[in-house]
PDB file of C-alpha atoms and ligand atoms in Angstrom:
ATOM      1  CA  MET A  14      85.060  66.112 107.095  1.00 47.00           C
ATOM      2  CA  ALA A  15      88.803  65.772 105.841  1.00 45.00           C
ATOM      3  CA  ALA A  16      90.187  66.340 109.358  1.00 55.00           C
ATOM      4  CA  SER A  17      88.304  63.148 110.617  1.00 83.00           C
ATOM      5  CA  ARG A  18      89.820  60.884 108.118  1.00 94.00           C
ATOM      6  CA  PRO A  19      92.954  58.613 109.264  1.00 94.00           C
ATOM      7  CA  GLY A  20      94.962  60.125 106.322  1.00 97.00           C
ATOM      8  CA  ALA A  21      94.139  63.913 106.485  1.00 96.00           C
ATOM      9  CA  GLY A  22      97.713  65.824 106.802  1.00 96.00           C
ATOM     10  CA  GLN A  23      99.537  62.643 105.332  1.00 98.00           C
ATOM     11  CA  THR A  24     100.773  61.964 101.847  1.00 98.00           C
ATOM     12  CA  ALA A  25     101.368  58.354 100.599  1.00 98.00           C
ATOM     13  CA  LEU A  26     103.675  57.722  97.486  1.00 98.00           C
ATOM     14  CA  ILE A  27     102.432  54.888  95.363  1.00 98.00           C
ATOM     15  CA  THR A  28     104.539  53.149  92.645  1.00 98.00           C
ATOM     16  CA  GLY A  29     103.337  51.286  89.859  1.00 98.00           C
ATOM     17  CA  ALA A  30      99.913  53.357  90.044  1.00 98.00           C
ATOM     18  CA  SER A  31      99.516  53.802  86.422  1.00 98.00           C
ATOM     19  CA  TYR A  32      97.304  50.195  86.083  1.00 97.00           C
ATOM     20  CA  GLY A  33      96.159  47.544  88.154  1.00 97.00           C
ATOM     21  CA  ILE A  34      96.575  46.810  91.740  1.00 98.00           C
ATOM     22  CA  GLY A  35      98.541  50.215  92.160  1.00 98.00           C
ATOM     23  CA  VAL A  36      95.497  52.252  91.020  1.00 98.00           C
ATOM     24  CA  ASP A  37      93.396  50.596  93.776  1.00 98.00           C
ATOM     25  CA  LEU A  38      95.730  50.757  96.645  1.00 98.00           C
ATOM     26  CA  ALA A  39      95.908  54.618  95.367  1.00 98.00           C
ATOM     27  CA  THR A  40      92.052  54.636  95.786  1.00 98.00           C
ATOM     28  CA  CYS A  41      92.132  53.113  99.122  1.00 98.00           C
ATOM     29  CA  PHE A  42      94.399  55.898 100.529  1.00 98.00           C
ATOM     30  CA  ALA A  43      92.748  58.445  99.005  1.00 98.00           C
ATOM     31  CA  ALA A  44      89.372  57.237 100.200  1.00 98.00           C
ATOM     32  CA  ASP A  45      90.983  57.722 103.697  1.00 98.00           C
ATOM     33  CA  GLY A  46      91.911  61.105 102.939  1.00 98.00           C
ATOM     34  CA  TYR A  47      95.737  60.745 102.279  1.00 98.00           C
ATOM     35  CA  ASP A  48      97.012  62.877  99.576  1.00 98.00           C
ATOM     36  CA  LEU A  49      98.892  61.196  96.975  1.00 98.00           C
ATOM     37  CA  VAL A  50     102.040  60.968  94.904  1.00 98.00           C
ATOM     38  CA  LEU A  51     101.570  58.631  92.113  1.00 98.00           C
ATOM     39  CA  SER A  52     104.300  57.309  90.060  1.00 98.00           C
ATOM     40  CA  ALA A  53     104.940  54.808  87.010  1.00 98.00           C
ATOM     41  CA  ARG A  54     106.202  55.142  83.385  1.00 98.00           C
ATOM     42  CA  SER A  55     103.342  55.783  81.806  1.00 97.00           C
ATOM     43  CA  ALA A  56     102.518  59.883  82.228  1.00 98.00           C
ATOM     44  CA  ALA A  57      98.859  59.846  80.724  1.00 98.00           C
ATOM     45  CA  PRO A  58      97.336  57.099  82.762  1.00 98.00           C
ATOM     46  CA  LEU A  59      98.776  58.469  85.934  1.00 98.00           C
ATOM     47  CA  GLN A  60      97.823  61.937  85.492  1.00 98.00           C
ATOM     48  CA  GLU A  61      94.389  60.592  84.722  1.00 98.00           C
ATOM     49  CA  VAL A  62      94.304  58.585  87.714  1.00 98.00           C
ATOM     50  CA  ALA A  63      95.765  61.478  89.738  1.00 98.00           C
ATOM     51  CA  ALA A  64      93.163  63.916  88.718  1.00 98.00           C
ATOM     52  CA  ARG A  65      90.140  61.402  89.180  1.00 98.00           C
ATOM     53  CA  LEU A  66      91.192  60.292  92.673  1.00 98.00           C
ATOM     54  CA  ALA A  67      91.828  64.110  93.444  1.00 98.00           C
ATOM     55  CA  ALA A  68      88.333  65.107  92.354  1.00 98.00           C
ATOM     56  CA  GLU A  69      86.279  61.893  93.855  1.00 98.00           C
ATOM     57  CA  HIS A  70      88.159  62.247  97.427  1.00 98.00           C
ATOM     58  CA  GLY A  71      88.870  65.745  97.905  1.00 98.00           C
ATOM     59  CA  VAL A  72      92.845  65.057  98.349  1.00 98.00           C
ATOM     60  CA  ALA A  73      95.830  66.483  96.512  1.00 98.00           C
ATOM     61  CA  ALA A  74      97.049  64.458  93.965  1.00 98.00           C
ATOM     62  CA  ALA A  75     100.157  64.506  91.916  1.00 98.00           C
ATOM     63  CA  ALA A  76     101.589  62.347  89.331  1.00 98.00           C
ATOM     64  CA  VAL A  77     105.306  62.177  88.920  1.00 98.00           C
ATOM     65  CA  PRO A  78     106.345  59.930  86.150  1.00 98.00           C
ATOM     66  CA  ASN A  79     109.506  57.992  86.530  1.00 98.00           C
ATOM     67  CA  ASP A  80     111.358  54.622  85.320  1.00 98.00           C
ATOM     68  CA  LEU A  81     112.157  52.879  88.666  1.00 98.00           C
ATOM     69  CA  GLY A  82     113.864  50.028  86.315  1.00 98.00           C
ATOM     70  CA  VAL A  83     116.992  52.263  85.967  1.00 97.00           C
ATOM     71  CA  ILE A  84     119.807  52.475  88.298  1.00 96.00           C
ATOM     72  CA  GLY A  85     119.278  55.657  90.539  1.00 96.00           C
ATOM     73  CA  GLY A  86     115.708  55.497  89.721  1.00 98.00           C
ATOM     74  CA  GLY A  87     114.568  55.553  93.287  1.00 98.00           C
ATOM     75  CA  ARG A  88     116.682  58.792  93.830  1.00 98.00           C
ATOM     76  CA  ALA A  89     115.538  60.319  91.003  1.00 98.00           C
ATOM     77  CA  LEU A  90     111.740  59.990  92.119  1.00 98.00           C
ATOM     78  CA  VAL A  91     112.638  61.188  95.665  1.00 98.00           C
ATOM     79  CA  ASP A  92     114.542  64.184  94.136  1.00 98.00           C
ATOM     80  CA  ALA A  93     111.721  64.963  91.930  1.00 98.00           C
ATOM     81  CA  ILE A  94     109.046  64.730  94.827  1.00 98.00           C
ATOM     82  CA  ALA A  95     111.147  66.786  97.163  1.00 98.00           C
ATOM     83  CA  ALA A  96     111.559  69.344  94.160  1.00 98.00           C
ATOM     84  CA  ARG A  97     107.692  69.834  94.646  1.00 97.00           C
ATOM     85  CA  GLY A  98     108.009  70.861  98.196  1.00 97.00           C
ATOM     86  CA  LEU A  99     106.355  67.406  99.211  1.00 97.00           C
ATOM     87  CA  THR A 100     107.007  65.184 102.105  1.00 97.00           C
ATOM     88  CA  LEU A 101     106.227  61.493 102.462  1.00 98.00           C
ATOM     89  CA  ASP A 102     104.560  59.524 105.302  1.00 98.00           C
ATOM     90  CA  VAL A 103     103.874  56.417 103.477  1.00 98.00           C
ATOM     91  CA  LEU A 104     105.731  54.468 100.902  1.00 98.00           C
ATOM     92  CA  VAL A 105     103.847  51.822  98.757  1.00 99.00           C
ATOM     93  CA  ASN A 106     106.390  49.646  96.851  1.00 99.00           C
ATOM     94  CA  ASN A 107     103.760  48.288  94.287  1.00 98.00           C
ATOM     95  CA  ALA A 108     105.455  48.344  90.761  1.00 98.00           C
ATOM     96  CA  GLY A 109     106.716  45.362  89.789  1.00 98.00           C
ATOM     97  CA  TYR A 110     106.750  42.687  86.720  1.00 97.00           C
ATOM     98  CA  GLY A 111     107.429  38.920  86.073  1.00 97.00           C
ATOM     99  CA  HIS A 112     108.492  36.601  83.420  1.00 96.00           C
ATOM    100  CA  ALA A 113     107.247  33.168  83.085  1.00 94.00           C
ATOM    101  CA  GLY A 114     109.352  30.677  81.143  1.00 94.00           C
ATOM    102  CA  ALA A 115     112.422  28.451  81.572  1.00 95.00           C
ATOM    103  CA  PHE A 116     115.415  30.718  82.920  1.00 96.00           C
ATOM    104  CA  THR A 117     117.232  31.310  79.741  1.00 96.00           C
ATOM    105  CA  SER A 118     113.902  31.812  77.592  1.00 94.00           C
ATOM    106  CA  ALA A 119     114.384  35.771  78.501  1.00 95.00           C
ATOM    107  CA  GLY A 120     117.384  37.574  78.311  1.00 96.00           C
ATOM    108  CA  LEU A 121     119.544  39.304  80.938  1.00 97.00           C
ATOM    109  CA  ASP A 122     117.758  42.716  80.534  1.00 97.00           C
ATOM    110  CA  THR A 123     114.358  41.167  81.310  1.00 97.00           C
ATOM    111  CA  GLN A 124     115.918  38.865  84.337  1.00 98.00           C
ATOM    112  CA  LEU A 125     118.027  41.799  86.014  1.00 98.00           C
ATOM    113  CA  GLY A 126     115.309  44.243  85.104  1.00 98.00           C
ATOM    114  CA  MET A 127     113.163  42.505  87.306  1.00 98.00           C
ATOM    115  CA  ILE A 128     115.442  42.501  90.033  1.00 98.00           C
ATOM    116  CA  ASP A 129     116.289  46.246  89.406  1.00 98.00           C
ATOM    117  CA  LEU A 130     112.453  46.931  89.743  1.00 98.00           C
ATOM    118  CA  ASN A 131     111.277  44.546  92.291  1.00 98.00           C
ATOM    119  CA  VAL A 132     114.040  44.696  94.520  1.00 98.00           C
ATOM    120  CA  ARG A 133     116.839  47.172  93.875  1.00 98.00           C
ATOM    121  CA  ALA A 134     114.488  50.162  93.589  1.00 98.00           C
ATOM    122  CA  LEU A 135     112.030  48.873  96.500  1.00 98.00           C
ATOM    123  CA  VAL A 136     115.229  49.077  98.843  1.00 98.00           C
ATOM    124  CA  GLU A 137     116.513  52.114  97.321  1.00 98.00           C
ATOM    125  CA  LEU A 138     113.114  54.124  97.924  1.00 98.00           C
ATOM    126  CA  THR A 139     112.845  52.531 101.451  1.00 98.00           C
ATOM    127  CA  GLN A 140     116.141  53.386 102.426  1.00 98.00           C
ATOM    128  CA  LEU A 141     115.703  56.998 101.210  1.00 98.00           C
ATOM    129  CA  LEU A 142     112.383  57.416 103.070  1.00 98.00           C
ATOM    130  CA  TRP A 143     112.893  55.485 106.248  1.00 98.00           C
ATOM    131  CA  ASP A 144     114.754  57.895 108.444  1.00 97.00           C
ATOM    132  CA  GLY A 145     112.546  60.700 107.560  1.00 97.00           C
ATOM    133  CA  MET A 146     109.282  58.858 108.367  1.00 97.00           C
ATOM    134  CA  ALA A 147     110.882  57.439 111.757  1.00 97.00           C
ATOM    135  CA  ALA A 148     111.414  61.203 112.780  1.00 97.00           C
ATOM    136  CA  ARG A 149     107.944  61.885 112.179  1.00 95.00           C
ATOM    137  CA  ARG A 150     107.004  58.568 113.902  1.00 95.00           C
ATOM    138  CA  ARG A 151     104.052  57.898 111.940  1.00 95.00           C
ATOM    139  CA  GLY A 152     103.050  56.213 108.284  1.00 97.00           C
ATOM    140  CA  GLY A 153     105.467  53.259 106.953  1.00 98.00           C
ATOM    141  CA  VAL A 154     105.904  51.050 104.512  1.00 98.00           C
ATOM    142  CA  LEU A 155     103.548  48.809 102.514  1.00 99.00           C
ATOM    143  CA  ASN A 156     105.495  46.322 100.170  1.00 98.00           C
ATOM    144  CA  VAL A 157     103.609  44.496  97.222  1.00 98.00           C
ATOM    145  CA  ALA A 158     105.309  40.866  97.277  1.00 98.00           C
ATOM    146  CA  SER A 159     103.091  37.727  95.833  1.00 98.00           C
ATOM    147  CA  THR A 160     102.185  34.340  96.917  1.00 97.00           C
ATOM    148  CA  ALA A 161     105.218  33.425  95.011  1.00 97.00           C
ATOM    149  CA  ALA A 162     107.344  34.450  97.880  1.00 98.00           C
ATOM    150  CA  PHE A 163     106.628  31.674  99.652  1.00 98.00           C
ATOM    151  CA  GLN A 164     108.620  28.879  97.356  1.00 98.00           C
ATOM    152  CA  PRO A 165     111.184  28.819  94.775  1.00 98.00           C
ATOM    153  CA  GLY A 166     109.388  29.007  91.191  1.00 97.00           C
ATOM    154  CA  PRO A 167     110.849  26.756  88.509  1.00 97.00           C
ATOM    155  CA  PHE A 168     110.069  28.212  85.106  1.00 96.00           C
ATOM    156  CA  MET A 169     109.688  31.526  86.883  1.00 96.00           C
ATOM    157  CA  ALA A 170     112.648  31.436  89.034  1.00 98.00           C
ATOM    158  CA  VAL A 171     114.004  35.090  89.114  1.00 98.00           C
ATOM    159  CA  TYR A 172     110.297  36.628  89.620  1.00 98.00           C
ATOM    160  CA  TYR A 173     109.646  33.913  92.820  1.00 98.00           C
ATOM    161  CA  ALA A 174     112.963  34.856  94.042  1.00 98.00           C
ATOM    162  CA  SER A 175     112.697  38.595  93.756  1.00 98.00           C
ATOM    163  CA  LYS A 176     109.178  38.202  95.657  1.00 98.00           C
ATOM    164  CA  ALA A 177     111.014  36.132  98.290  1.00 98.00           C
ATOM    165  CA  PHE A 178     113.430  38.671  98.825  1.00 99.00           C
ATOM    166  CA  VAL A 179     110.612  41.404  99.459  1.00 99.00           C
ATOM    167  CA  LEU A 180     108.705  39.133 101.847  1.00 98.00           C
ATOM    168  CA  SER A 181     112.039  38.608 103.876  1.00 98.00           C
ATOM    169  CA  PHE A 182     113.271  42.424 103.693  1.00 98.00           C
ATOM    170  CA  SER A 183     109.463  43.489 104.694  1.00 99.00           C
ATOM    171  CA  GLU A 184     109.336  40.902 107.690  1.00 98.00           C
ATOM    172  CA  ALA A 185     112.726  42.146 108.963  1.00 98.00           C
ATOM    173  CA  LEU A 186     111.862  45.729 108.801  1.00 98.00           C
ATOM    174  CA  TRP A 187     108.547  45.027 110.379  1.00 98.00           C
ATOM    175  CA  GLU A 188     110.464  43.926 113.577  1.00 98.00           C
ATOM    176  CA  GLU A 189     112.972  46.874 113.385  1.00 98.00           C
ATOM    177  CA  ALA A 190     110.104  49.277 113.330  1.00 98.00           C
ATOM    178  CA  ARG A 191     108.651  47.781 116.577  1.00 97.00           C
ATOM    179  CA  GLY A 192     108.167  50.975 118.848  1.00 96.00           C
ATOM    180  CA  SER A 193     109.006  53.707 116.131  1.00 96.00           C
ATOM    181  CA  GLY A 194     105.496  54.392 115.258  1.00 96.00           C
ATOM    182  CA  LEU A 195     105.920  53.247 111.870  1.00 98.00           C
ATOM    183  CA  LYS A 196     103.982  50.320 109.829  1.00 98.00           C
ATOM    184  CA  VAL A 197     105.091  47.754 107.737  1.00 98.00           C
ATOM    185  CA  SER A 198     103.426  45.382 105.875  1.00 98.00           C
ATOM    186  CA  CYS A 199     104.063  42.838 102.968  1.00 98.00           C
ATOM    187  CA  LEU A 200     101.078  42.265 100.966  1.00 98.00           C
ATOM    188  CA  CYS A 201     100.954  38.681  99.254  1.00 98.00           C
ATOM    189  CA  PRO A 202      98.462  38.510  96.391  1.00 98.00           C
ATOM    190  CA  GLY A 203      97.755  35.517  94.101  1.00 95.00           C
ATOM    191  CA  PRO A 204      96.606  35.528  90.344  1.00 94.00           C
ATOM    192  CA  THR A 205      95.126  39.213  90.283  1.00 95.00           C
ATOM    193  CA  ALA A 206      93.258  40.812  87.194  1.00 92.00           C
ATOM    194  CA  SER A 207      95.764  43.507  86.006  1.00 94.00           C
ATOM    195  CA  ARG A 208      98.096  43.861  83.067  1.00 93.00           C
ATOM    196  CA  PHE A 209     100.601  41.875  85.124  1.00 93.00           C
ATOM    197  CA  ARG A 210      99.593  38.371  83.385  1.00 88.00           C
ATOM    198  CA  GLU A 211     100.029  39.744  80.085  1.00 87.00           C
ATOM    199  CA  ARG A 212     103.491  40.996  80.610  1.00 88.00           C
ATOM    200  CA  ALA A 213     104.874  37.876  82.316  1.00 91.00           C
ATOM    201  CA  GLY A 214     103.217  35.405  80.161  1.00 85.00           C
ATOM    202  CA  THR A 215     101.522  33.580  83.019  1.00 85.00           C
ATOM    203  CA  ASP A 216      98.109  33.470  81.472  1.00 81.00           C
ATOM    204  CA  LYS A 217      99.257  29.928  79.447  1.00 84.00           C
ATOM    205  CA  THR A 218     100.386  28.174  82.715  1.00 89.00           C
ATOM    206  CA  ARG A 219      98.614  25.414  84.228  1.00 90.00           C
ATOM    207  CA  LEU A 220      98.611  27.617  87.277  1.00 88.00           C
ATOM    208  CA  ALA A 221      96.466  30.282  85.201  1.00 83.00           C
ATOM    209  CA  SER A 222      93.840  27.683  84.320  1.00 84.00           C
ATOM    210  CA  ALA A 223      93.720  26.116  87.784  1.00 84.00           C
ATOM    211  CA  SER A 224      93.678  29.278  89.765  1.00 84.00           C
ATOM    212  CA  PRO A 225      90.734  31.784  90.278  1.00 88.00           C
ATOM    213  CA  VAL A 226      91.789  35.374  89.311  1.00 93.00           C
ATOM    214  CA  ALA A 227      90.906  38.007  92.006  1.00 95.00           C
ATOM    215  CA  PRO A 228      89.702  41.266  91.045  1.00 96.00           C
ATOM    216  CA  SER A 229      92.302  43.941  92.078  1.00 97.00           C
ATOM    217  CA  MET A 230      90.159  45.984  94.335  1.00 98.00           C
ATOM    218  CA  PRO A 231      89.566  43.443  97.091  1.00 98.00           C
ATOM    219  CA  VAL A 232      93.247  42.526  96.900  1.00 98.00           C
ATOM    220  CA  ALA A 233      94.436  46.266  97.378  1.00 98.00           C
ATOM    221  CA  ARG A 234      91.563  46.799 100.276  1.00 98.00           C
ATOM    222  CA  ALA A 235      92.789  43.652 102.165  1.00 98.00           C
ATOM    223  CA  GLY A 236      96.967  45.083 101.916  1.00 98.00           C
ATOM    224  CA  TYR A 237      95.480  48.658 102.719  1.00 98.00           C
ATOM    225  CA  ARG A 238      93.406  47.489 105.790  1.00 98.00           C
ATOM    226  CA  GLY A 239      96.313  45.098 106.697  1.00 98.00           C
ATOM    227  CA  TRP A 240      98.879  47.789 106.647  1.00 98.00           C
ATOM    228  CA  GLN A 241      96.484  50.075 108.947  1.00 98.00           C
ATOM    229  CA  GLU A 242      96.562  47.300 111.531  1.00 98.00           C
ATOM    230  CA  ASN A 243     100.134  47.025 110.911  1.00 98.00           C
ATOM    231  CA  ARG A 244      99.690  43.353 109.991  1.00 98.00           C
ATOM    232  CA  ARG A 245     103.306  41.572 108.800  1.00 98.00           C
ATOM    233  CA  VAL A 246     101.898  39.869 105.979  1.00 98.00           C
ATOM    234  CA  VAL A 247      98.789  40.003 104.222  1.00 98.00           C
ATOM    235  CA  ILE A 248      97.780  37.114 101.828  1.00 98.00           C
ATOM    236  CA  THR A 249      94.782  37.628 100.230  1.00 97.00           C
ATOM    237  CA  GLY A 250      92.475  34.972  99.795  1.00 95.00           C
ATOM    238  CA  ALA A 251      91.706  31.442 101.487  1.00 95.00           C
ATOM    239  CA  ARG A 252      93.014  29.171  98.711  1.00 94.00           C
ATOM    240  CA  ASN A 253      96.408  31.398  98.637  1.00 95.00           C
ATOM    241  CA  ARG A 254      96.740  31.484 102.387  1.00 96.00           C
ATOM    242  CA  VAL A 255      96.661  27.136 102.613  1.00 96.00           C
ATOM    243  CA  MET A 256      98.862  27.232  99.788  1.00 94.00           C
ATOM    244  CA  ALA A 257     101.394  29.309 101.375  1.00 96.00           C
ATOM    245  CA  GLU A 258     100.924  27.301 104.617  1.00 96.00           C
ATOM    246  CA  LEU A 259     101.595  24.242 102.627  1.00 96.00           C
ATOM    247  CA  ALA A 260     104.726  25.132 101.136  1.00 96.00           C
ATOM    248  CA  GLN A 261     106.052  25.730 104.404  1.00 95.00           C
ATOM    249  CA  VAL A 262     105.493  22.170 105.616  1.00 97.00           C
ATOM    250  CA  MET A 263     106.042  20.173 102.566  1.00 97.00           C
ATOM    251  CA  PRO A 264     108.982  18.488 101.678  1.00 97.00           C
ATOM    252  CA  ARG A 265     111.090  21.038  99.573  1.00 97.00           C
ATOM    253  CA  ARG A 266     111.642  18.512  96.655  1.00 97.00           C
ATOM    254  CA  ALA A 267     107.688  18.033  96.599  1.00 97.00           C
ATOM    255  CA  VAL A 268     107.094  21.763  96.371  1.00 96.00           C
ATOM    256  CA  LEU A 269     109.571  22.258  93.551  1.00 97.00           C
ATOM    257  CA  ARG A 270     107.967  19.577  91.525  1.00 97.00           C
ATOM    258  CA  MET A 271     104.405  20.866  92.069  1.00 95.00           C
ATOM    259  CA  VAL A 272     105.296  24.499  91.114  1.00 95.00           C
ATOM    260  CA  ARG A 273     107.067  22.983  88.158  1.00 95.00           C
ATOM    261  CA  HIS A 274     104.090  21.386  86.987  1.00 94.00           C
ATOM    262  CA  LEU A 275     101.918  24.663  87.847  1.00 92.00           C
ATOM    263  CA  GLN A 276     104.239  26.836  85.918  1.00 93.00           C
ATOM    264  CA  THR A 277     104.219  24.733  82.946  1.00 92.00           C
ATOM    265  CA  PRO A 278     102.097  25.541  79.924  1.00 85.00           C
ATOM    266  CA  VAL A 279      99.053  23.577  79.420  1.00 85.00           C
ATOM    267  CA  GLY A 280      99.268  20.888  76.916  1.00 77.00           C
ATOM    268  CA  SER A 281     103.274  20.841  77.290  1.00 73.00           C
TER     269      SER A 281
HETATM  270  N1  NAP B 314      98.697  40.644  89.101  1.00 60.96           N
HETATM  271  C1  NAP B 314      98.819  39.412  89.668  1.00 60.96           C
HETATM  272  O1  NAP B 314      98.525  38.589  89.434  1.00 60.96           O
HETATM  273  C2  NAP B 314      99.935  39.683  90.518  1.00 60.96           C
HETATM  274  C3  NAP B 314     100.156  38.626  91.697  1.00 60.96           C
HETATM  275  C4  NAP B 314     100.853  38.647  92.779  1.00 60.96           C
HETATM  276  C5  NAP B 314     101.683  39.942  92.964  1.00 60.96           C
HETATM  277  N2  NAP B 314     101.749  40.967  91.977  1.00 60.96           N
HETATM  278  C6  NAP B 314     102.465  42.093  92.188  1.00 60.96           C
HETATM  279  O2  NAP B 314     101.783  43.129  92.197  1.00 60.96           O
HETATM  280  C7  NAP B 314     102.198  44.620  91.957  1.00 60.96           C
HETATM  281  C8  NAP B 314     101.478  45.172  91.046  1.00 60.96           C
HETATM  282  O3  NAP B 314     101.245  44.434  89.768  1.00 60.96           O
HETATM  283  P1  NAP B 314     100.211  44.299  88.963  1.00 60.96           P
HETATM  284  O4  NAP B 314      99.259  42.954  88.957  1.00 60.96           O
HETATM  285  O5  NAP B 314      99.193  45.792  89.122  1.00 60.96           O
HETATM  286  O6  NAP B 314     100.553  44.701  87.590  1.00 60.96           O
HETATM  287  P2  NAP B 314     100.702  45.725  86.388  1.00 60.96           P
HETATM  288  O7  NAP B 314      98.883  46.062  85.823  1.00 60.96           O
HETATM  289  O8  NAP B 314     101.268  45.351  85.227  1.00 60.96           O
HETATM  290  O9  NAP B 314     101.031  47.178  86.843  1.00 60.96           O
HETATM  291  C9  NAP B 314     102.057  47.186  87.179  1.00 60.96           C
HETATM  292  C10 NAP B 314     102.659  48.526  87.650  1.00 60.96           C
HETATM  293  O10 NAP B 314     104.047  48.986  87.739  1.00 60.96           O
HETATM  294  C11 NAP B 314     104.252  49.710  86.798  1.00 60.96           C
HETATM  295  N3  NAP B 314     105.722  49.618  86.445  1.00 60.96           N
HETATM  296  C12 NAP B 314     106.091  48.707  85.468  1.00 60.96           C
HETATM  297  N4  NAP B 314     107.564  48.911  85.107  1.00 60.96           N
HETATM  298  C13 NAP B 314     107.878  49.917  85.610  1.00 60.96           C
HETATM  299  C14 NAP B 314     109.094  50.915  85.920  1.00 60.96           C
HETATM  300  N5  NAP B 314     110.187  50.258  85.082  1.00 60.96           N
HETATM  301  N6  NAP B 314     109.347  51.784  86.730  1.00 60.96           N
HETATM  302  C15 NAP B 314     107.960  52.282  87.119  1.00 60.96           C
HETATM  303  N7  NAP B 314     106.777  51.648  87.202  1.00 60.96           N
HETATM  304  C16 NAP B 314     106.805  50.542  86.380  1.00 60.96           C
HETATM  305  C17 NAP B 314     103.405  49.903  85.927  1.00 60.96           C
HETATM  306  O11 NAP B 314     103.161  51.187  84.972  1.00 60.96           O
HETATM  307  P3  NAP B 314     104.237  51.529  83.865  1.00 60.96           P
HETATM  308  O12 NAP B 314     104.357  50.412  82.804  1.00 60.96           O
HETATM  309  O13 NAP B 314     103.650  52.833  83.271  1.00 60.96           O
HETATM  310  O14 NAP B 314     105.532  51.945  84.301  1.00 60.96           O
HETATM  311  C18 NAP B 314     102.160  49.676  86.268  1.00 60.96           C
HETATM  312  O15 NAP B 314     101.714  50.784  87.065  1.00 60.96           O
HETATM  313  C19 NAP B 314     103.426  43.871  91.324  1.00 60.96           C
HETATM  314  O16 NAP B 314     104.883  44.125  92.058  1.00 60.96           O
HETATM  315  C20 NAP B 314     103.388  42.276  90.796  1.00 60.96           C
HETATM  316  O17 NAP B 314     104.526  41.684  91.159  1.00 60.96           O
HETATM  317  C21 NAP B 314     100.542  40.920  90.937  1.00 60.96           C
END
């Protein structure tokens, strides 16, 4: 049975696979027969997810705990995976966090840490794995950005900017990959049920009270399918797609005012 599955004989690395969207992305890859390498900082939930998905889907699944927020975290992860004798065909850059609030409401550790994880580690992993994947002419990269990528985000400025980077970088690589056998997609979810909102503090904003929160599995499924079809950008949810389109055609000042309004806590 395994040989008929699209991922048979291939291995996917999914970062941020201990909780949230990453667990469901890992489930999508496992269901199609990909062996898994799962990474995040929290070893125990990671191992639980790896053991469960291996048993449910008949794939190999390794848990490799690692902090991608430290400088060199991507290199350390790639070295730890290579030390296990594993070769990667697919990279899913999903690990990320946000912080809601005025620019200086969080310290530099939080703001720069966001860039280190959401941007720096994503580029590092992609750079370290790209040539190997290209040499095998299969697999590719699925990056998780956000609908935040489509406009600047007053009161969540660094997070929005980090995701704009991810979108721009992914689209450029999609074009570079043309004819190489590699697939590149950028998944842009809107508000999604996970631990993200709690960590980011976005649950008190007008955006949070005005927007429906999607369950994480349909979001992951859309990203996985989009990547299999080599779709450049996958925005989940009709409402999110309309908002992303609107942000491209509305005057920039109006977009900034609208996002400022939406990112402000209810009642303030
Ligand atoms: N949920 C949303 O509303 C939403 C919307 C748009 C985009 N996104 C994006 O979706 C992605 C997944 O987020 P999520 O919603 O699933 O949030 P989540 O439930 O908080 O999961 C984040 C994952 O990233 C891992 N992670 C955090 N810091 C890390 C670090 N320093 N090193 C390695 N791994 C780290 C976490 O595991 P550990 O804590 O164990 O390390 C966890 O597995 C993120 O890139 C996020 O920006 C989320």
